[in-house]
């Protein structure tokens, strides 16, 4: 019988295009990653709205999927999925809409610890010099002549507020970048399912088998020898008594 597979789903928000900053006037599509019948729907908090639902005062769609055709700065905020029972999704996204001419292209979801992180500084109009300055928590990290910066093997210490600046074009809004730990995968999660086949155990080496057999024989001898010696002594004493009689 084939081994049964167990899948775990985390309801979150996907953003297309997948980034956290947008220019004013751009469009975006948001979706709830839903594999249940909980009836998840998209909601958001902005400076002007609280828990507003897609299709009410913003966006168009069926709630599970929502499209904003023209984004305004006032639509910057937190977006998440919520079930009919009021339960919130395990992941939320922060979206920032800029009325300026520079944005920072950064991942909308947390970066996995140990992975590389690439940030891009983008201007609304092509700059004559794409060189960009990258900042973390207000401090300059470095200047990249190509406008792209890659951080190798990120860790929790790389979390923070990032922004960029292009000379003669301006500065991007700041975006918080999170770093998450190792996810639960089939390689580090063992689930016992009734009726599923267990993986075959590896065969022991001949040397290991021989050593185990020798150890067992020695153990048996240690247990049996005292009884044998006691029996021989009793027989010897009995014979001596018979001879004396």
PDB file of N, CA and C in Angstrom, residues 69-147:
ATOM      1  N   UNK A  69      -7.946  48.333  -9.632  1.00  0.00           N
ATOM      2  CA  UNK A  69      -7.497  48.751 -10.960  1.00  0.00           C
ATOM      3  C   UNK A  69      -6.643  49.996 -10.967  1.00  0.00           C
ATOM      4  N   UNK A  70      -6.847  50.869 -10.008  1.00  0.00           N
ATOM      5  CA  UNK A  70      -6.087  52.124  -9.939  1.00  0.00           C
ATOM      6  C   UNK A  70      -5.844  52.408  -8.467  1.00  0.00           C
ATOM      7  N   UNK A  71      -4.593  52.322  -8.052  1.00  0.00           N
ATOM      8  CA  UNK A  71      -4.277  52.479  -6.635  1.00  0.00           C
ATOM      9  C   UNK A  71      -3.962  53.944  -6.295  1.00  0.00           C
ATOM     10  N   UNK A  72      -4.492  54.362  -5.148  1.00  0.00           N
ATOM     11  CA  UNK A  72      -4.218  55.696  -4.617  1.00  0.00           C
ATOM     12  C   UNK A  72      -3.357  55.563  -3.356  1.00  0.00           C
ATOM     13  N   UNK A  73      -2.746  56.664  -2.975  1.00  0.00           N
ATOM     14  CA  UNK A  73      -1.904  56.652  -1.785  1.00  0.00           C
ATOM     15  C   UNK A  73      -2.702  56.272  -0.543  1.00  0.00           C
ATOM     16  N   UNK A  74      -3.986  56.634  -0.523  1.00  0.00           N
ATOM     17  CA  UNK A  74      -4.828  56.331   0.635  1.00  0.00           C
ATOM     18  C   UNK A  74      -5.076  54.838   0.802  1.00  0.00           C
ATOM     19  N   UNK A  75      -4.716  54.030  -0.203  1.00  0.00           N
ATOM     20  CA  UNK A  75      -4.933  52.584  -0.114  1.00  0.00           C
ATOM     21  C   UNK A  75      -3.737  51.863   0.481  1.00  0.00           C
ATOM     22  N   UNK A  76      -2.759  52.615   0.944  1.00  0.00           N
ATOM     23  CA  UNK A  76      -1.662  52.009   1.705  1.00  0.00           C
ATOM     24  C   UNK A  76      -2.222  51.479   3.018  1.00  0.00           C
ATOM     25  N   UNK A  77      -1.828  50.278   3.382  1.00  0.00           N
ATOM     26  CA  UNK A  77      -2.325  49.702   4.627  1.00  0.00           C
ATOM     27  C   UNK A  77      -2.044  48.229   4.742  1.00  0.00           C
ATOM     28  N   UNK A  78      -2.766  47.583   5.657  1.00  0.00           N
ATOM     29  CA  UNK A  78      -2.611  46.160   5.953  1.00  0.00           C
ATOM     30  C   UNK A  78      -3.771  45.392   5.327  1.00  0.00           C
ATOM     31  N   UNK A  79      -3.446  44.317   4.614  1.00  0.00           N
ATOM     32  CA  UNK A  79      -4.447  43.488   3.942  1.00  0.00           C
ATOM     33  C   UNK A  79      -4.362  42.064   4.500  1.00  0.00           C
ATOM     34  N   UNK A  80      -5.523  41.447   4.739  1.00  0.00           N
ATOM     35  CA  UNK A  80      -5.545  40.076   5.247  1.00  0.00           C
ATOM     36  C   UNK A  80      -6.829  39.375   4.814  1.00  0.00           C
ATOM     37  N   UNK A  81      -6.894  38.068   5.080  1.00  0.00           N
ATOM     38  CA  UNK A  81      -8.090  37.266   4.788  1.00  0.00           C
ATOM     39  C   UNK A  81      -8.792  36.946   6.107  1.00  0.00           C
ATOM     40  N   UNK A  82     -10.121  36.932   6.036  1.00  0.00           N
ATOM     41  CA  UNK A  82     -10.909  36.675   7.238  1.00  0.00           C
ATOM     42  C   UNK A  82     -12.046  35.720   6.896  1.00  0.00           C
ATOM     43  N   UNK A  83     -12.299  34.763   7.789  1.00  0.00           N
ATOM     44  CA  UNK A  83     -13.347  33.772   7.553  1.00  0.00           C
ATOM     45  C   UNK A  83     -14.700  34.312   7.984  1.00  0.00           C
ATOM     46  N   UNK A  84     -15.737  33.554   7.652  1.00  0.00           N
ATOM     47  CA  UNK A  84     -17.091  33.965   8.036  1.00  0.00           C
ATOM     48  C   UNK A  84     -17.244  34.033   9.551  1.00  0.00           C
ATOM     49  N   UNK A  85     -16.469  33.183  10.257  1.00  0.00           N
ATOM     50  CA  UNK A  85     -16.557  33.174  11.713  1.00  0.00           C
ATOM     51  C   UNK A  85     -15.742  34.251  12.385  1.00  0.00           C
ATOM     52  N   UNK A  86     -15.032  35.063  11.590  1.00  0.00           N
ATOM     53  CA  UNK A  86     -14.254  36.154  12.153  1.00  0.00           C
ATOM     54  C   UNK A  86     -12.795  35.826  12.386  1.00  0.00           C
ATOM     55  N   UNK A  87     -12.396  34.602  12.031  1.00  0.00           N
ATOM     56  CA  UNK A  87     -11.000  34.230  12.201  1.00  0.00           C
ATOM     57  C   UNK A  87     -10.123  34.877  11.149  1.00  0.00           C
ATOM     58  N   UNK A  88      -8.968  35.400  11.564  1.00  0.00           N
ATOM     59  CA  UNK A  88      -8.059  36.066  10.643  1.00  0.00           C
ATOM     60  C   UNK A  88      -7.033  35.078  10.116  1.00  0.00           C
ATOM     61  N   UNK A  89      -6.507  35.353   8.942  1.00  0.00           N
ATOM     62  CA  UNK A  89      -5.485  34.502   8.345  1.00  0.00           C
ATOM     63  C   UNK A  89      -4.196  34.612   9.135  1.00  0.00           C
ATOM     64  N   UNK A  90      -3.336  33.604   8.969  1.00  0.00           N
ATOM     65  CA  UNK A  90      -2.088  33.575   9.718  1.00  0.00           C
ATOM     66  C   UNK A  90      -1.060  34.547   9.160  1.00  0.00           C
ATOM     67  N   UNK A  91      -1.244  35.023   7.938  1.00  0.00           N
ATOM     68  CA  UNK A  91      -0.298  35.972   7.340  1.00  0.00           C
ATOM     69  C   UNK A  91      -1.040  37.187   6.815  1.00  0.00           C
ATOM     70  N   UNK A  92      -0.458  38.364   7.020  1.00  0.00           N
ATOM     71  CA  UNK A  92      -0.992  39.612   6.486  1.00  0.00           C
ATOM     72  C   UNK A  92       0.097  40.263   5.644  1.00  0.00           C
ATOM     73  N   UNK A  93      -0.306  41.187   4.799  1.00  0.00           N
ATOM     74  CA  UNK A  93       0.661  41.887   3.956  1.00  0.00           C
ATOM     75  C   UNK A  93       0.487  43.388   4.137  1.00  0.00           C
ATOM     76  N   UNK A  94       1.613  44.087   4.074  1.00  0.00           N
ATOM     77  CA  UNK A  94       1.613  45.546   4.120  1.00  0.00           C
ATOM     78  C   UNK A  94       1.883  46.076   2.719  1.00  0.00           C
ATOM     79  N   UNK A  95       0.986  46.905   2.230  1.00  0.00           N
ATOM     80  CA  UNK A  95       1.127  47.482   0.897  1.00  0.00           C
ATOM     81  C   UNK A  95       1.254  48.993   1.031  1.00  0.00           C
ATOM     82  N   UNK A  96       2.240  49.550   0.323  1.00  0.00           N
ATOM     83  CA  UNK A  96       2.486  50.989   0.356  1.00  0.00           C
ATOM     84  C   UNK A  96       2.357  51.537  -1.058  1.00  0.00           C
ATOM     85  N   UNK A  97       1.569  52.592  -1.222  1.00  0.00           N
ATOM     86  CA  UNK A  97       1.364  53.240  -2.521  1.00  0.00           C
ATOM     87  C   UNK A  97       2.033  54.606  -2.471  1.00  0.00           C
ATOM     88  N   UNK A  98       2.938  54.835  -3.415  1.00  0.00           N
ATOM     89  CA  UNK A  98       3.731  56.064  -3.409  1.00  0.00           C
ATOM     90  C   UNK A  98       3.273  57.025  -4.498  1.00  0.00           C
ATOM     91  N   UNK A  99       3.133  58.287  -4.124  1.00  0.00           N
ATOM     92  CA  UNK A  99       2.853  59.325  -5.109  1.00  0.00           C
ATOM     93  C   UNK A  99       4.112  59.940  -5.659  1.00  0.00           C
ATOM     94  N   UNK A 100       5.269  59.442  -5.189  1.00  0.00           N
ATOM     95  CA  UNK A 100       6.546  59.947  -5.659  1.00  0.00           C
ATOM     96  C   UNK A 100       7.022  59.222  -6.906  1.00  0.00           C
ATOM     97  N   UNK A 101       8.320  59.338  -7.155  1.00  0.00           N
ATOM     98  CA  UNK A 101       8.869  58.776  -8.391  1.00  0.00           C
ATOM     99  C   UNK A 101       9.806  57.610  -8.154  1.00  0.00           C
ATOM    100  N   UNK A 102       9.942  57.149  -6.882  1.00  0.00           N
ATOM    101  CA  UNK A 102      10.848  56.032  -6.573  1.00  0.00           C
ATOM    102  C   UNK A 102      10.157  55.068  -5.614  1.00  0.00           C
ATOM    103  N   UNK A 103      10.288  53.775  -5.897  1.00  0.00           N
ATOM    104  CA  UNK A 103       9.799  52.741  -4.980  1.00  0.00           C
ATOM    105  C   UNK A 103      10.890  51.697  -4.785  1.00  0.00           C
ATOM    106  N   UNK A 104      10.785  50.968  -3.688  1.00  0.00           N
ATOM    107  CA  UNK A 104      11.695  49.867  -3.386  1.00  0.00           C
ATOM    108  C   UNK A 104      10.964  48.565  -3.673  1.00  0.00           C
ATOM    109  N   UNK A 105      11.498  47.786  -4.607  1.00  0.00           N
ATOM    110  CA  UNK A 105      10.907  46.489  -4.903  1.00  0.00           C
ATOM    111  C   UNK A 105      11.446  45.476  -3.900  1.00  0.00           C
ATOM    112  N   UNK A 106      10.594  45.075  -2.969  1.00  0.00           N
ATOM    113  CA  UNK A 106      10.964  44.138  -1.915  1.00  0.00           C
ATOM    114  C   UNK A 106       9.888  43.073  -1.791  1.00  0.00           C
ATOM    115  N   UNK A 107      10.213  41.886  -1.256  1.00  0.00           N
ATOM    116  CA  UNK A 107       9.219  40.807  -1.150  1.00  0.00           C
ATOM    117  C   UNK A 107       8.093  41.182  -0.212  1.00  0.00           C
ATOM    118  N   UNK A 108       6.890  40.783  -0.593  1.00  0.00           N
ATOM    119  CA  UNK A 108       5.721  41.116   0.214  1.00  0.00           C
ATOM    120  C   UNK A 108       5.565  40.152   1.387  1.00  0.00           C
ATOM    121  N   UNK A 109       6.140  38.943   1.289  1.00  0.00           N
ATOM    122  CA  UNK A 109       6.067  37.951   2.353  1.00  0.00           C
ATOM    123  C   UNK A 109       7.433  37.818   3.035  1.00  0.00           C
ATOM    124  N   UNK A 110       7.485  37.242   4.235  1.00  0.00           N
ATOM    125  CA  UNK A 110       8.772  37.080   4.925  1.00  0.00           C
ATOM    126  C   UNK A 110       9.764  36.264   4.099  1.00  0.00           C
ATOM    127  N   UNK A 111      11.033  36.607   4.235  1.00  0.00           N
ATOM    128  CA  UNK A 111      12.107  35.886   3.548  1.00  0.00           C
ATOM    129  C   UNK A 111      12.561  34.734   4.436  1.00  0.00           C
ATOM    130  N   UNK A 112      12.802  33.557   3.828  1.00  0.00           N
ATOM    131  CA  UNK A 112      13.224  32.405   4.600  1.00  0.00           C
ATOM    132  C   UNK A 112      14.665  32.570   5.076  1.00  0.00           C
ATOM    133  N   UNK A 113      14.890  32.246   6.328  1.00  0.00           N
ATOM    134  CA  UNK A 113      16.219  32.362   6.906  1.00  0.00           C
ATOM    135  C   UNK A 113      17.212  31.497   6.129  1.00  0.00           C
ATOM    136  N   UNK A 114      18.362  32.077   5.780  1.00  0.00           N
ATOM    137  CA  UNK A 114      19.365  31.357   5.013  1.00  0.00           C
ATOM    138  C   UNK A 114      19.284  31.596   3.519  1.00  0.00           C
ATOM    139  N   UNK A 115      18.164  32.165   3.045  1.00  0.00           N
ATOM    140  CA  UNK A 115      18.013  32.464   1.624  1.00  0.00           C
ATOM    141  C   UNK A 115      18.627  33.836   1.317  1.00  0.00           C
ATOM    142  N   UNK A 116      18.769  34.107   0.031  1.00  0.00           N
ATOM    143  CA  UNK A 116      19.264  35.414  -0.402  1.00  0.00           C
ATOM    144  C   UNK A 116      18.095  36.382  -0.586  1.00  0.00           C
ATOM    145  N   UNK A 117      18.343  37.648  -0.356  1.00  0.00           N
ATOM    146  CA  UNK A 117      17.330  38.693  -0.508  1.00  0.00           C
ATOM    147  C   UNK A 117      17.848  39.730  -1.493  1.00  0.00           C
ATOM    148  N   UNK A 118      17.071  39.963  -2.548  1.00  0.00           N
ATOM    149  CA  UNK A 118      17.439  40.964  -3.550  1.00  0.00           C
ATOM    150  C   UNK A 118      16.445  42.116  -3.508  1.00  0.00           C
ATOM    151  N   UNK A 119      16.964  43.329  -3.358  1.00  0.00           N
ATOM    152  CA  UNK A 119      16.161  44.542  -3.352  1.00  0.00           C
ATOM    153  C   UNK A 119      16.505  45.368  -4.580  1.00  0.00           C
ATOM    154  N   UNK A 120      15.474  45.996  -5.174  1.00  0.00           N
ATOM    155  CA  UNK A 120      15.680  46.819  -6.370  1.00  0.00           C
ATOM    156  C   UNK A 120      15.073  48.190  -6.152  1.00  0.00           C
ATOM    157  N   UNK A 121      15.827  49.200  -6.541  1.00  0.00           N
ATOM    158  CA  UNK A 121      15.340  50.576  -6.461  1.00  0.00           C
ATOM    159  C   UNK A 121      14.854  50.974  -7.850  1.00  0.00           C
ATOM    160  N   UNK A 122      13.554  51.291  -7.958  1.00  0.00           N
ATOM    161  CA  UNK A 122      12.948  51.548  -9.259  1.00  0.00           C
ATOM    162  C   UNK A 122      12.390  52.970  -9.302  1.00  0.00           C
ATOM    163  N   UNK A 123      12.654  53.657 -10.396  1.00  0.00           N
ATOM    164  CA  UNK A 123      12.106  55.004 -10.598  1.00  0.00           C
ATOM    165  C   UNK A 123      10.990  54.951 -11.637  1.00  0.00           C
ATOM    166  N   UNK A 124      10.088  55.906 -11.527  1.00  0.00           N
ATOM    167  CA  UNK A 124       8.947  55.931 -12.454  1.00  0.00           C
ATOM    168  C   UNK A 124       9.400  56.238 -13.871  1.00  0.00           C
ATOM    169  N   UNK A 125      10.401  57.075 -14.007  1.00  0.00           N
ATOM    170  CA  UNK A 125      10.988  57.369 -15.311  1.00  0.00           C
ATOM    171  C   UNK A 125      12.432  56.876 -15.294  1.00  0.00           C
ATOM    172  N   UNK A 126      12.912  56.282 -16.383  1.00  0.00           N
ATOM    173  CA  UNK A 126      14.265  55.715 -16.400  1.00  0.00           C
ATOM    174  C   UNK A 126      15.311  56.759 -16.048  1.00  0.00           C
ATOM    175  N   UNK A 127      16.137  56.490 -15.027  1.00  0.00           N
ATOM    176  CA  UNK A 127      17.163  57.464 -14.648  1.00  0.00           C
ATOM    177  C   UNK A 127      18.372  57.372 -15.574  1.00  0.00           C
ATOM    178  N   UNK A 128      19.066  58.486 -15.736  1.00  0.00           N
ATOM    179  CA  UNK A 128      20.293  58.474 -16.533  1.00  0.00           C
ATOM    180  C   UNK A 128      21.394  57.712 -15.802  1.00  0.00           C
ATOM    181  N   UNK A 129      21.319  57.732 -14.455  1.00  0.00           N
ATOM    182  CA  UNK A 129      22.275  56.993 -13.634  1.00  0.00           C
ATOM    183  C   UNK A 129      21.487  56.102 -12.665  1.00  0.00           C
ATOM    184  N   UNK A 130      21.465  54.769 -12.891  1.00  0.00           N
ATOM    185  CA  UNK A 130      20.631  53.889 -12.038  1.00  0.00           C
ATOM    186  C   UNK A 130      21.222  53.627 -10.670  1.00  0.00           C
ATOM    187  N   UNK A 131      22.361  54.235 -10.333  1.00  0.00           N
ATOM    188  CA  UNK A 131      22.982  54.015  -9.030  1.00  0.00           C
ATOM    189  C   UNK A 131      22.014  54.389  -7.906  1.00  0.00           C
ATOM    190  N   UNK A 132      21.956  53.546  -6.877  1.00  0.00           N
ATOM    191  CA  UNK A 132      21.001  53.768  -5.790  1.00  0.00           C
ATOM    192  C   UNK A 132      21.666  53.539  -4.442  1.00  0.00           C
ATOM    193  N   UNK A 133      21.239  54.322  -3.463  1.00  0.00           N
ATOM    194  CA  UNK A 133      21.682  54.152  -2.079  1.00  0.00           C
ATOM    195  C   UNK A 133      20.621  53.343  -1.337  1.00  0.00           C
ATOM    196  N   UNK A 134      21.053  52.334  -0.587  1.00  0.00           N
ATOM    197  CA  UNK A 134      20.132  51.487   0.171  1.00  0.00           C
ATOM    198  C   UNK A 134      20.339  51.713   1.661  1.00  0.00           C
ATOM    199  N   UNK A 135      19.215  51.848   2.386  1.00  0.00           N
ATOM    200  CA  UNK A 135      19.249  52.149   3.805  1.00  0.00           C
ATOM    201  C   UNK A 135      18.493  51.075   4.583  1.00  0.00           C
ATOM    202  N   UNK A 136      18.976  50.789   5.796  1.00  0.00           N
ATOM    203  CA  UNK A 136      18.279  49.916   6.743  1.00  0.00           C
ATOM    204  C   UNK A 136      18.170  50.642   8.072  1.00  0.00           C
ATOM    205  N   UNK A 137      16.944  50.815   8.538  1.00  0.00           N
ATOM    206  CA  UNK A 137      16.680  51.518   9.804  1.00  0.00           C
ATOM    207  C   UNK A 137      17.330  52.900   9.828  1.00  0.00           C
ATOM    208  N   UNK A 138      17.321  53.577   8.663  1.00  0.00           N
ATOM    209  CA  UNK A 138      17.833  54.931   8.576  1.00  0.00           C
ATOM    210  C   UNK A 138      19.324  55.051   8.327  1.00  0.00           C
ATOM    211  N   UNK A 139      20.052  53.944   8.349  1.00  0.00           N
ATOM    212  CA  UNK A 139      21.506  53.984   8.136  1.00  0.00           C
ATOM    213  C   UNK A 139      21.851  53.437   6.749  1.00  0.00           C
ATOM    214  N   UNK A 140      22.789  54.095   6.105  1.00  0.00           N
ATOM    215  CA  UNK A 140      23.206  53.677   4.765  1.00  0.00           C
ATOM    216  C   UNK A 140      23.918  52.327   4.839  1.00  0.00           C
ATOM    217  N   UNK A 141      23.441  51.374   4.012  1.00  0.00           N
ATOM    218  CA  UNK A 141      24.108  50.072   3.923  1.00  0.00           C
ATOM    219  C   UNK A 141      25.243  50.161   2.919  1.00  0.00           C
ATOM    220  N   UNK A 142      24.879  50.476   1.679  1.00  0.00           N
ATOM    221  CA  UNK A 142      25.879  50.669   0.625  1.00  0.00           C
ATOM    222  C   UNK A 142      25.199  51.254  -0.601  1.00  0.00           C
ATOM    223  N   UNK A 143      26.019  51.680  -1.545  1.00  0.00           N
ATOM    224  CA  UNK A 143      25.543  52.215  -2.817  1.00  0.00           C
ATOM    225  C   UNK A 143      25.822  51.187  -3.915  1.00  0.00           C
ATOM    226  N   UNK A 144      24.783  50.887  -4.686  1.00  0.00           N
ATOM    227  CA  UNK A 144      24.911  49.908  -5.767  1.00  0.00           C
ATOM    228  C   UNK A 144      24.768  50.615  -7.112  1.00  0.00           C
ATOM    229  N   UNK A 145      25.759  50.488  -8.002  1.00  0.00           N
ATOM    230  CA  UNK A 145      25.700  51.191  -9.294  1.00  0.00           C
ATOM    231  C   UNK A 145      24.604  50.671 -10.210  1.00  0.00           C
ATOM    232  N   UNK A 146      24.135  49.447  -9.983  1.00  0.00           N
ATOM    233  CA  UNK A 146      23.093  48.876 -10.852  1.00  0.00           C
ATOM    234  C   UNK A 146      21.689  49.120 -10.325  1.00  0.00           C
ATOM    235  N   UNK A 147      21.571  49.608  -9.088  1.00  0.00           N
ATOM    236  CA  UNK A 147      20.249  49.804  -8.496  1.00  0.00           C
ATOM    237  C   UNK A 147      19.678  48.557  -7.858  1.00  0.00           C
TER     238      UNK A 147
END
